[in-house]
mmCIF file of C-alpha atoms in Angstrom:
data_model
loop_
_atom_site.group_PDB
_atom_site.id
_atom_site.type_symbol
_atom_site.label_atom_id
_atom_site.label_comp_id
_atom_site.label_asym_id
_atom_site.label_seq_id
_atom_site.Cartn_x
_atom_site.Cartn_y
_atom_site.Cartn_z
ATOM 1 C CA MET R 1 24.098 15.071 13.398
ATOM 2 C CA ASN R 2 22.245 13.398 10.645
ATOM 3 C CA THR R 3 19.233 11.587 11.939
ATOM 4 C CA ASN R 4 18.225 10.016 8.504
ATOM 5 C CA ILE R 5 18.694 6.360 9.225
ATOM 6 C CA LEU R 6 19.227 5.514 5.543
ATOM 7 C CA ASP R 7 21.523 8.365 4.668
ATOM 8 C CA GLY R 8 24.228 7.001 2.230
ATOM 9 C CA VAL R 9 22.117 4.124 1.164
ATOM 10 C CA LYS R 10 21.580 4.127 -2.643
ATOM 11 C CA VAL R 11 18.533 2.438 -3.990
ATOM 12 C CA ILE R 12 17.825 1.773 -7.724
ATOM 13 C CA ASP R 13 14.081 1.723 -8.499
ATOM 14 C CA LEU R 14 13.349 -0.273 -11.590
ATOM 15 C CA SER R 15 9.808 -0.980 -10.654
ATOM 16 C CA ARG R 16 6.404 0.306 -11.997
ATOM 17 C CA TYR R 17 2.820 0.869 -10.792
ATOM 18 C CA ILE R 18 2.460 0.688 -6.865
ATOM 19 C CA SER R 19 4.037 -2.114 -4.969
ATOM 20 C CA GLY R 20 7.847 -1.306 -5.923
ATOM 21 C CA PRO R 21 7.589 2.382 -6.392
ATOM 22 C CA ASN R 22 5.829 2.939 -3.050
ATOM 23 C CA ALA R 23 8.321 0.586 -1.254
ATOM 24 C CA CYS R 24 11.136 2.809 -2.595
ATOM 25 C CA THR R 25 9.407 5.911 -1.518
ATOM 26 C CA LEU R 26 9.084 4.482 2.011
ATOM 27 C CA LEU R 27 12.930 3.963 1.763
ATOM 28 C CA GLY R 28 13.386 7.477 0.489
ATOM 29 C CA ASN R 29 11.286 8.875 3.440
ATOM 30 C CA LEU R 30 14.055 7.560 5.710
ATOM 31 C CA GLY R 31 16.856 9.303 3.837
ATOM 32 C CA ALA R 32 17.867 6.774 1.122
ATOM 33 C CA ASP R 33 19.058 8.099 -2.222
ATOM 34 C CA VAL R 34 16.457 6.588 -4.428
ATOM 35 C CA ILE R 35 17.038 6.705 -8.188
ATOM 36 C CA LYS R 36 13.980 5.884 -10.284
ATOM 37 C CA VAL R 37 14.901 4.466 -13.712
ATOM 38 C CA GLU R 38 12.358 4.685 -16.481
ATOM 39 C CA SER R 39 12.277 3.910 -20.144
ATOM 40 C CA PRO R 40 12.839 6.988 -22.350
ATOM 41 C CA ASP R 41 9.164 7.026 -22.924
ATOM 42 C CA GLY R 42 8.463 7.006 -19.261
ATOM 43 C CA GLU R 43 6.532 4.623 -16.956
ATOM 44 C CA PRO R 44 3.007 3.733 -18.237
ATOM 45 C CA VAL R 45 1.180 5.230 -15.073
ATOM 46 C CA ARG R 46 2.392 8.770 -16.173
ATOM 47 C CA GLU R 47 -0.652 8.396 -18.619
ATOM 48 C CA TYR R 48 -3.132 7.599 -15.985
ATOM 49 C CA GLU R 49 -6.097 9.922 -14.905
ATOM 50 C CA PRO R 50 -6.668 11.968 -12.893
ATOM 51 C CA ALA R 51 -4.078 14.395 -14.124
ATOM 52 C CA LEU R 52 -3.216 18.063 -14.133
ATOM 53 C CA ASN R 53 -1.820 19.457 -17.341
ATOM 54 C CA GLY R 54 -1.214 15.957 -18.534
ATOM 55 C CA GLU R 55 0.851 14.952 -15.450
ATOM 56 C CA SER R 56 -0.614 11.922 -13.546
ATOM 57 C CA PHE R 57 -1.339 12.196 -9.665
ATOM 58 C CA TYR R 58 -1.191 8.394 -9.586
ATOM 59 C CA TYR R 59 2.580 8.672 -10.684
ATOM 60 C CA MET R 60 3.310 11.551 -8.256
ATOM 61 C CA VAL R 61 1.950 9.926 -4.943
ATOM 62 C CA PHE R 62 4.092 6.796 -5.390
ATOM 63 C CA ASN R 63 7.359 8.420 -6.604
ATOM 64 C CA ARG R 64 8.257 11.238 -4.292
ATOM 65 C CA ASN R 65 11.626 11.446 -2.635
ATOM 66 C CA LYS R 66 13.464 10.022 -5.631
ATOM 67 C CA ARG R 67 15.819 11.305 -8.379
ATOM 68 C CA GLY R 68 14.747 10.298 -11.816
ATOM 69 C CA VAL R 69 16.552 9.165 -14.819
ATOM 70 C CA THR R 70 15.721 7.562 -18.222
ATOM 71 C CA LEU R 71 17.469 4.444 -19.569
ATOM 72 C CA ASN R 72 16.796 2.118 -22.504
ATOM 73 C CA THR R 73 17.430 -1.463 -21.284
ATOM 74 C CA ARG R 74 17.348 -2.761 -24.879
ATOM 75 C CA THR R 75 20.444 -0.936 -26.059
ATOM 76 C CA GLU R 76 24.041 -1.685 -25.133
ATOM 77 C CA LYS R 77 24.828 1.732 -24.032
ATOM 78 C CA GLY R 78 21.623 1.688 -21.887
ATOM 79 C CA LYS R 79 22.602 -1.649 -20.364
ATOM 80 C CA ALA R 80 26.076 -0.263 -19.752
ATOM 81 C CA LEU R 81 24.516 2.685 -17.819
ATOM 82 C CA LEU R 82 22.504 0.425 -15.730
ATOM 83 C CA ARG R 83 25.375 -1.716 -14.829
ATOM 84 C CA ALA R 84 27.283 1.474 -13.821
ATOM 85 C CA LEU R 85 24.335 2.515 -11.636
ATOM 86 C CA LEU R 86 24.294 -0.959 -9.937
ATOM 87 C CA ALA R 87 28.032 -1.265 -9.421
ATOM 88 C CA ASP R 88 27.951 0.828 -6.268
ATOM 89 C CA ALA R 89 24.198 0.541 -5.243
ATOM 90 C CA ASP R 90 22.935 -0.951 -2.012
ATOM 91 C CA VAL R 91 19.463 -1.962 -3.163
ATOM 92 C CA LEU R 92 17.875 -2.831 -6.487
ATOM 93 C CA VAL R 93 13.974 -3.068 -6.395
ATOM 94 C CA GLU R 94 12.174 -4.548 -9.508
ATOM 95 C CA ASN R 95 8.828 -6.048 -10.267
ATOM 96 C CA TYR R 96 9.293 -7.275 -13.901
ATOM 97 C CA ARG R 97 7.827 -10.504 -14.877
ATOM 98 C CA PRO R 98 10.037 -13.465 -13.579
ATOM 99 C CA GLY R 99 12.831 -14.057 -16.025
ATOM 100 C CA THR R 100 13.083 -10.523 -17.347
ATOM 101 C CA LEU R 101 16.327 -9.550 -15.388
ATOM 102 C CA GLU R 102 17.951 -12.820 -16.573
ATOM 103 C CA LYS R 103 17.049 -11.903 -20.209
ATOM 104 C CA MET R 104 18.749 -8.516 -19.615
ATOM 105 C CA GLY R 105 21.934 -10.346 -18.462
ATOM 106 C CA LEU R 106 21.319 -9.242 -14.906
ATOM 107 C CA GLY R 107 20.065 -12.400 -13.112
ATOM 108 C CA TRP R 108 21.026 -12.702 -9.382
ATOM 109 C CA GLU R 109 24.296 -14.458 -10.064
ATOM 110 C CA GLU R 110 25.476 -11.751 -12.473
ATOM 111 C CA LEU R 111 24.310 -8.946 -10.107
ATOM 112 C CA HIS R 112 26.085 -10.664 -7.140
ATOM 113 C CA LYS R 113 29.264 -10.900 -9.051
ATOM 114 C CA LEU R 114 28.918 -7.179 -10.207
ATOM 115 C CA ASN R 115 28.306 -6.009 -6.763
ATOM 116 C CA PRO R 116 28.560 -8.510 -3.894
ATOM 117 C CA LYS R 117 26.980 -6.041 -1.456
ATOM 118 C CA LEU R 118 23.906 -5.515 -3.465
ATOM 119 C CA ILE R 119 20.412 -6.451 -2.196
ATOM 120 C CA LEU R 120 17.956 -7.504 -4.822
ATOM 121 C CA ALA R 121 14.189 -7.253 -3.885
ATOM 122 C CA SER R 122 12.122 -8.783 -6.538
ATOM 123 C CA ILE R 123 8.284 -8.429 -6.574
ATOM 124 C CA SER R 124 6.140 -10.599 -8.655
ATOM 125 C CA GLY R 125 2.525 -11.537 -9.016
ATOM 126 C CA PHE R 126 2.631 -15.242 -8.002
ATOM 127 C CA GLY R 127 6.352 -15.968 -7.255
ATOM 128 C CA GLN R 128 9.637 -16.259 -9.176
ATOM 129 C CA SER R 129 9.011 -19.882 -9.781
ATOM 130 C CA GLY R 130 6.324 -22.455 -9.705
ATOM 131 C CA PRO R 131 3.320 -23.315 -11.967
ATOM 132 C CA MET R 132 1.824 -19.963 -11.925
ATOM 133 C CA ALA R 133 5.083 -17.783 -11.967
ATOM 134 C CA GLY R 134 4.698 -16.699 -15.704
ATOM 135 C CA LYS R 135 1.100 -15.294 -15.140
ATOM 136 C CA ALA R 136 0.770 -11.514 -15.095
ATOM 137 C CA GLY R 137 -0.292 -10.401 -11.581
ATOM 138 C CA PHE R 138 -2.100 -7.139 -10.691
ATOM 139 C CA ASP R 139 -3.743 -6.277 -7.360
ATOM 140 C CA SER R 140 -7.213 -6.733 -8.714
ATOM 141 C CA ILE R 141 -6.169 -10.191 -10.280
ATOM 142 C CA LEU R 142 -4.768 -11.285 -6.844
ATOM 143 C CA GLN R 143 -7.925 -10.032 -5.086
ATOM 144 C CA ALA R 144 -9.956 -12.326 -7.427
ATOM 145 C CA THR R 145 -7.369 -15.373 -7.136
ATOM 146 C CA SER R 146 -6.802 -15.129 -3.376
ATOM 147 C CA GLY R 147 -10.321 -15.327 -2.199
ATOM 148 C CA LEU R 148 -10.299 -11.725 -0.943
ATOM 149 C CA MET R 149 -12.807 -10.547 -3.556
ATOM 150 C CA SER R 150 -15.163 -13.584 -2.604
ATOM 151 C CA LEU R 151 -15.206 -11.924 0.853
ATOM 152 C CA THR R 152 -16.084 -8.466 -0.174
ATOM 153 C CA GLY R 153 -19.587 -7.381 -0.815
ATOM 154 C CA SER R 154 -23.127 -8.369 0.401
ATOM 155 C CA PRO R 155 -23.955 -12.065 0.809
ATOM 156 C CA ASP R 156 -26.514 -11.901 -1.957
ATOM 157 C CA GLY R 157 -24.553 -9.863 -4.383
ATOM 158 C CA GLU R 158 -21.528 -10.203 -6.721
ATOM 159 C CA PRO R 159 -18.040 -10.159 -5.354
ATOM 160 C CA TYR R 160 -16.424 -6.667 -5.180
ATOM 161 C CA LEU R 161 -12.940 -5.260 -5.369
ATOM 162 C CA MET R 162 -11.791 -3.348 -2.306
ATOM 163 C CA GLY R 163 -11.855 0.309 -2.575
ATOM 164 C CA THR R 164 -8.224 0.642 -2.826
ATOM 165 C CA PHE R 165 -5.104 -1.474 -3.964
ATOM 166 C CA VAL R 166 -4.546 -3.098 -0.537
ATOM 167 C CA ILE R 167 -2.473 -5.919 -1.833
ATOM 168 C CA ASP R 168 -0.159 -3.570 -3.562
ATOM 169 C CA TYR R 169 0.196 -1.315 -0.599
ATOM 170 C CA CYS R 170 0.935 -4.149 1.761
ATOM 171 C CA THR R 171 3.434 -5.650 -0.613
ATOM 172 C CA SER R 172 5.225 -2.332 -0.671
ATOM 173 C CA VAL R 173 5.432 -2.258 3.080
ATOM 174 C CA TYR R 174 6.605 -5.845 3.178
ATOM 175 C CA CYS R 175 9.231 -4.995 0.620
ATOM 176 C CA ALA R 176 10.615 -2.020 2.604
ATOM 177 C CA TYR R 177 10.630 -4.194 5.664
ATOM 178 C CA ALA R 178 12.463 -6.923 3.850
ATOM 179 C CA VAL R 179 15.084 -4.533 2.505
ATOM 180 C CA LEU R 180 15.692 -3.107 6.004
ATOM 181 C CA ALA R 181 16.205 -6.537 7.356
ATOM 182 C CA ALA R 182 18.586 -7.422 4.496
ATOM 183 C CA LEU R 183 20.584 -4.199 5.117
ATOM 184 C CA MET R 184 20.912 -5.203 8.744
ATOM 185 C CA GLN R 185 21.949 -8.768 7.818
ATOM 186 C CA ARG R 186 24.508 -7.232 5.428
ATOM 187 C CA GLY R 187 25.842 -5.165 8.259
ATOM 188 C CA LYS R 188 26.859 -8.533 10.010
ATOM 189 C CA THR R 189 28.012 -10.543 6.883
ATOM 190 C CA GLY R 190 29.139 -7.914 4.351
ATOM 191 C CA GLU R 191 27.104 -9.804 1.678
ATOM 192 C CA GLY R 192 24.027 -8.868 -0.119
ATOM 193 C CA GLN R 193 21.120 -11.253 -0.813
ATOM 194 C CA ARG R 194 17.984 -11.594 -3.019
ATOM 195 C CA VAL R 195 14.681 -11.163 -1.234
ATOM 196 C CA GLU R 196 11.492 -12.289 -3.053
ATOM 197 C CA LEU R 197 7.905 -11.023 -2.585
ATOM 198 C CA SER R 198 4.655 -11.668 -4.485
ATOM 199 C CA LEU R 199 1.231 -10.425 -4.501
ATOM 200 C CA MET R 200 -0.045 -13.861 -4.039
ATOM 201 C CA ASP R 201 2.033 -14.328 -0.709
ATOM 202 C CA THR R 202 0.787 -10.880 0.469
ATOM 203 C CA ALA R 203 -2.847 -11.778 -0.331
ATOM 204 C CA ALA R 204 -2.468 -14.911 1.718
ATOM 205 C CA SER R 205 -1.165 -12.962 4.683
ATOM 206 C CA LEU R 206 -4.350 -10.910 4.645
ATOM 207 C CA LEU R 207 -6.708 -13.874 5.089
ATOM 208 C CA ILE R 208 -6.629 -13.613 8.892
ATOM 209 C CA ASP R 209 -7.783 -16.963 10.443
ATOM 210 C CA ALA R 210 -9.424 -18.289 7.195
ATOM 211 C CA ILE R 211 -6.675 -20.682 6.552
ATOM 212 C CA PRO R 212 -6.831 -22.777 9.696
ATOM 213 C CA GLU R 213 -10.662 -22.509 9.547
ATOM 214 C CA ASP R 214 -10.622 -24.095 6.159
ATOM 215 C CA LYS R 215 -8.113 -26.641 6.808
ATOM 216 C CA LEU R 216 -9.014 -27.896 10.278
ATOM 217 C CA LEU R 217 -12.679 -27.059 10.557
ATOM 218 C CA HIS R 218 -13.644 -27.309 6.959
ATOM 219 C CA LYS R 219 -15.534 -24.113 7.063
ATOM 220 C CA TYR R 220 -15.284 -22.059 4.140
ATOM 221 C CA ARG R 221 -15.392 -18.246 4.620
ATOM 222 C CA THR R 222 -17.949 -16.321 2.336
ATOM 223 C CA ARG R 223 -19.241 -12.695 2.040
ATOM 224 C CA ILE R 224 -20.967 -11.343 4.995
ATOM 225 C CA GLY R 225 -21.301 -7.688 4.062
ATOM 226 C CA ASN R 226 -20.763 -5.319 6.939
ATOM 227 C CA LEU R 227 -21.240 -8.019 9.667
ATOM 228 C CA ASP R 228 -18.348 -9.029 11.755
ATOM 229 C CA LYS R 229 -17.060 -12.659 11.490
ATOM 230 C CA CYS R 230 -16.855 -13.030 15.254
ATOM 231 C CA THR R 231 -19.231 -10.992 17.151
ATOM 232 C CA ALA R 232 -22.449 -8.755 17.046
ATOM 233 C CA PRO R 233 -24.004 -6.345 17.075
ATOM 234 C CA VAL R 234 -21.869 -4.964 14.324
ATOM 235 C CA GLY R 235 -22.663 -3.021 11.027
ATOM 236 C CA CYS R 236 -23.882 0.051 9.315
ATOM 237 C CA PHE R 237 -27.017 1.525 10.846
ATOM 238 C CA LYS R 238 -29.137 4.399 9.380
ATOM 239 C CA ASP R 239 -29.984 7.471 11.439
ATOM 240 C CA LYS R 240 -33.205 9.254 11.258
ATOM 241 C CA ASN R 241 -32.027 11.118 8.030
ATOM 242 C CA GLY R 242 -30.773 7.981 6.278
ATOM 243 C CA THR R 243 -27.147 8.798 7.130
ATOM 244 C CA TYR R 244 -25.001 5.627 7.906
ATOM 245 C CA VAL R 245 -23.230 5.062 11.168
ATOM 246 C CA TYR R 246 -20.852 2.193 11.802
ATOM 247 C CA ILE R 247 -21.077 0.586 15.268
ATOM 248 C CA ILE R 248 -19.123 -2.146 16.632
ATOM 249 C CA ALA R 249 -19.946 -3.501 20.117
ATOM 250 C CA ALA R 250 -17.384 -6.369 19.901
ATOM 251 C CA PRO R 251 -16.649 -7.399 23.521
ATOM 252 C CA GLN R 252 -19.247 -8.421 26.015
ATOM 253 C CA ALA R 253 -18.647 -5.238 28.179
ATOM 254 C CA HIS R 254 -19.678 -3.125 25.156
ATOM 255 C CA TRP R 255 -22.880 -5.101 24.537
ATOM 256 C CA LEU R 256 -23.946 -4.904 28.148
ATOM 257 C CA LYS R 257 -23.678 -1.031 27.827
ATOM 258 C CA LEU R 258 -25.266 -0.797 24.434
ATOM 259 C CA ALA R 259 -28.423 -2.968 25.367
ATOM 260 C CA ASP R 260 -29.112 -0.438 28.126
ATOM 261 C CA ILE R 261 -28.562 2.536 25.838
ATOM 262 C CA ILE R 262 -30.913 1.330 23.249
ATOM 263 C CA GLY R 263 -33.654 0.771 25.947
ATOM 264 C CA HIS R 264 -33.493 -3.012 26.059
ATOM 265 C CA PRO R 265 -31.429 -4.143 29.039
ATOM 266 C CA GLU R 266 -33.423 -7.399 29.290
ATOM 267 C CA LEU R 267 -31.761 -8.533 26.058
ATOM 268 C CA THR R 268 -28.544 -9.233 28.017
ATOM 269 C CA GLU R 269 -30.365 -12.202 29.566
ATOM 270 C CA ASP R 270 -31.983 -13.310 26.453
ATOM 271 C CA PRO R 271 -30.600 -16.832 25.516
ATOM 272 C CA ARG R 272 -30.070 -15.588 21.929
ATOM 273 C CA PHE R 273 -27.829 -12.641 22.998
ATOM 274 C CA LYS R 274 -26.332 -13.604 26.312
ATOM 275 C CA THR R 275 -22.777 -14.417 25.070
ATOM 276 C CA VAL R 276 -20.653 -13.499 22.249
ATOM 277 C CA PRO R 277 -20.898 -16.712 20.205
ATOM 278 C CA VAL R 278 -24.735 -16.989 20.446
ATOM 279 C CA ARG R 279 -25.117 -13.330 19.638
ATOM 280 C CA HIS R 280 -23.056 -13.752 16.554
ATOM 281 C CA ALA R 281 -25.329 -16.625 15.578
ATOM 282 C CA HIS R 282 -28.304 -14.300 15.886
ATOM 283 C CA ALA R 283 -26.547 -11.239 14.462
ATOM 284 C CA ALA R 284 -29.461 -10.107 12.103
ATOM 285 C CA GLU R 285 -31.873 -10.221 15.100
ATOM 286 C CA VAL R 286 -29.696 -8.225 17.481
ATOM 287 C CA ASN R 287 -28.752 -5.676 14.757
ATOM 288 C CA ALA R 288 -32.362 -5.142 14.287
ATOM 289 C CA TYR R 289 -32.780 -3.897 17.821
ATOM 290 C CA VAL R 290 -29.915 -1.462 17.344
ATOM 291 C CA ALA R 291 -31.337 -0.320 13.991
ATOM 292 C CA GLN R 292 -34.637 0.596 15.699
ATOM 293 C CA TRP R 293 -32.764 2.817 18.073
ATOM 294 C CA THR R 294 -30.462 4.550 15.512
ATOM 295 C CA GLU R 295 -33.538 5.362 13.196
ATOM 296 C CA THR R 296 -34.790 7.760 16.123
ATOM 297 C CA LEU R 297 -31.621 9.871 16.393
ATOM 298 C CA THR R 298 -29.268 11.794 14.135
ATOM 299 C CA ALA R 299 -25.725 10.447 13.272
ATOM 300 C CA GLU R 300 -24.162 13.168 15.674
ATOM 301 C CA GLU R 301 -26.404 12.217 18.485
ATOM 302 C CA ILE R 302 -25.808 8.451 18.056
ATOM 303 C CA ILE R 303 -21.951 9.068 17.968
ATOM 304 C CA GLY R 304 -22.104 11.460 20.930
ATOM 305 C CA ILE R 305 -23.974 8.983 23.171
ATOM 306 C CA LEU R 306 -21.759 5.961 22.187
ATOM 307 C CA ASP R 307 -18.501 7.926 22.433
ATOM 308 C CA LYS R 308 -19.542 8.878 25.971
ATOM 309 C CA ALA R 309 -19.988 5.044 26.714
ATOM 310 C CA GLY R 310 -16.722 4.103 25.193
ATOM 311 C CA ILE R 311 -18.426 2.181 22.333
ATOM 312 C CA PRO R 312 -16.731 2.580 18.970
ATOM 313 C CA ALA R 313 -18.863 4.317 16.390
ATOM 314 C CA ALA R 314 -18.334 6.472 13.376
ATOM 315 C CA LYS R 315 -20.305 8.225 10.666
ATOM 316 C CA VAL R 316 -19.461 6.721 7.272
ATOM 317 C CA LEU R 317 -17.669 9.511 5.543
ATOM 318 C CA SER R 318 -16.758 10.097 1.943
ATOM 319 C CA VAL R 319 -13.052 10.765 1.166
ATOM 320 C CA HIS R 320 -13.933 14.434 0.769
ATOM 321 C CA GLU R 321 -15.505 14.575 4.196
ATOM 322 C CA PHE R 322 -12.608 12.736 5.768
ATOM 323 C CA LEU R 323 -10.181 15.216 4.432
ATOM 324 C CA GLN R 324 -12.057 18.055 6.261
ATOM 325 C CA LEU R 325 -11.506 16.422 9.729
ATOM 326 C CA ASP R 326 -9.512 18.468 12.018
ATOM 327 C CA GLN R 327 -7.585 15.522 13.092
ATOM 328 C CA VAL R 328 -6.380 14.802 9.526
ATOM 329 C CA ALA R 329 -4.938 18.424 9.500
ATOM 330 C CA TYR R 330 -3.458 17.883 13.116
ATOM 331 C CA ASN R 331 -1.718 14.657 11.809
ATOM 332 C CA ARG R 332 -0.415 16.319 8.847
ATOM 333 C CA GLN R 333 -1.892 13.830 6.439
ATOM 334 C CA VAL R 334 -2.314 16.315 3.708
ATOM 335 C CA ILE R 335 1.070 17.891 2.675
ATOM 336 C CA ASN R 336 2.056 19.872 -0.209
ATOM 337 C CA VAL R 337 4.650 18.222 -2.521
ATOM 338 C CA PRO R 338 6.260 20.124 -5.452
ATOM 339 C CA TYR R 339 6.135 18.648 -8.947
ATOM 340 C CA GLY R 340 7.967 20.205 -11.824
ATOM 341 C CA ASP R 341 6.225 23.409 -13.144
ATOM 342 C CA LEU R 342 3.004 22.594 -11.544
ATOM 343 C CA GLY R 343 4.095 23.747 -8.210
ATOM 344 C CA ASP R 344 2.800 22.254 -4.987
ATOM 345 C CA ILE R 345 0.504 19.195 -5.227
ATOM 346 C CA PRO R 346 -1.532 18.272 -1.989
ATOM 347 C CA MET R 347 -1.157 14.537 -1.226
ATOM 348 C CA GLN R 348 -0.830 12.066 1.588
ATOM 349 C CA GLY R 349 1.431 12.897 4.468
ATOM 350 C CA PHE R 350 3.771 10.188 6.133
ATOM 351 C CA PRO R 351 2.217 7.081 7.783
ATOM 352 C CA VAL R 352 4.779 6.878 10.575
ATOM 353 C CA SER R 353 5.956 9.325 13.112
ATOM 354 C CA PHE R 354 9.439 9.010 14.900
ATOM 355 C CA SER R 355 10.802 10.943 17.776
ATOM 356 C CA ALA R 356 14.383 10.878 16.645
ATOM 357 C CA MET R 357 14.387 9.803 13.075
ATOM 358 C CA PRO R 358 11.662 11.863 11.280
ATOM 359 C CA GLU R 359 10.612 10.909 7.969
ATOM 360 C CA GLN R 360 11.041 13.931 5.504
ATOM 361 C CA LEU R 361 10.052 15.193 2.259
ATOM 362 C CA PHE R 362 13.350 15.799 0.321
ATOM 363 C CA ARG R 363 11.807 16.151 -3.012
ATOM 364 C CA GLY R 364 8.685 15.548 -5.099
ATOM 365 C CA ALA R 365 8.466 12.890 -7.692
ATOM 366 C CA PRO R 366 10.959 13.575 -10.672
ATOM 367 C CA THR R 367 9.709 14.631 -13.989
ATOM 368 C CA LEU R 368 10.772 12.410 -16.799
ATOM 369 C CA GLY R 369 14.565 12.188 -16.960
ATOM 370 C CA GLU R 370 14.887 15.135 -14.591
ATOM 371 C CA HIS R 371 18.159 13.972 -13.083
ATOM 372 C CA ASN R 372 19.848 12.469 -16.099
ATOM 373 C CA TYR R 373 22.822 14.877 -16.218
ATOM 374 C CA GLU R 374 23.085 15.047 -12.396
ATOM 375 C CA VAL R 375 23.098 11.229 -11.820
ATOM 376 C CA TYR R 376 24.997 10.220 -14.934
ATOM 377 C CA GLY R 377 27.457 12.995 -14.440
ATOM 378 C CA GLN R 378 28.259 11.447 -11.118
ATOM 379 C CA LEU R 379 29.284 8.315 -13.056
ATOM 380 C CA GLY R 380 31.599 10.292 -15.190
ATOM 381 C CA TYR R 381 29.550 10.949 -18.350
ATOM 382 C CA THR R 382 29.763 14.266 -19.938
ATOM 383 C CA LYS R 383 26.927 16.453 -21.156
ATOM 384 C CA GLU R 384 27.993 15.862 -24.706
ATOM 385 C CA GLN R 385 27.958 12.096 -24.359
ATOM 386 C CA LEU R 386 24.526 12.153 -22.809
ATOM 387 C CA ASP R 387 23.182 14.485 -25.451
ATOM 388 C CA LYS R 388 24.350 11.875 -28.067
ATOM 389 C CA MET R 389 22.831 8.951 -25.945
ATOM 390 C CA LYS R 390 19.491 10.968 -25.814
ATOM 391 C CA GLU R 391 19.442 11.385 -29.675
ATOM 392 C CA ALA R 392 20.094 7.653 -30.045
ATOM 393 C CA HIS R 393 17.376 6.837 -27.502
ATOM 394 C CA ASP R 394 19.690 5.167 -25.183
ATOM 395 C CA ILE R 395 18.410 7.450 -22.394
#
């Protein structure tokens, strides 16, 4: 019995960079037949470093579990091929600038006529319509625009980008979630629909409670570095060797234990530190007491003591150090994925574990045009026809 929940679902991936490609990989992990469509010159990220023998890791990690074809959307034969791919597809994912599909003659109305069951997932920077719809949007631009960058960094320093493309990643998850919901709805109605996502809307969803705080309390969130916005003591503390340990004693119960551990049980009755709200108001002062304690011990000693007390603490690791953890290996978060002639490439594992519906690695990311003959052959095109189309730069 096939346990792949999306077995038989055909997804056409017209997207680039991270948000769309990763969404399609998430669908591919569940068994969907994802066909990545690139221009004959390839997706721009294929040129990104780091790379091995000219092949970009950036491309590989966001495009596994797909078949790959090339197609020129500027030629009539290329457009005809795309229409043929979409005629029996279940899902189309695209992140062109708004209006591009319409210029290609493939706006939502045309697509719905071509294939009434098709689900179109459109990702944009700022939305498909509205005063900023035409503006180019990348993760970093939305980090700047949304206020997320203004919240990142030390209070007396410049705003910082987050260390990864969190808006793109979250948008990809929202996209996969939206596609699954639309597939369920289609099962009830028989009709496809268009779902729209934007990096701006994703960024807004990441603002936690800053919106009601702004609108109702007229308090405006700013950078607080490694402090917590609600409680204390929290932060990065140096051990005796200068190694950083992150400690968070968020609930009152943790603070009562920590005060005793650091040798200052009397602080629990100090008016400045007695409750969560007042302790938060005096965060720098309470953190100073914790820092005095951590500077007398090694990181391993600090973590051992706090682990035993049930207080969350962790050594601040580099990515390289993280990858050496036994738990990372146990969780299979580094797996080998084949890519062309390069062989196995180590990369991230699967983010979800199912008991009866396992995510699987069906194939690595496709090399440029790797499945042209296979996919287009299934549409009835002969090798000779495809060879001529390749010469004409149609594929």
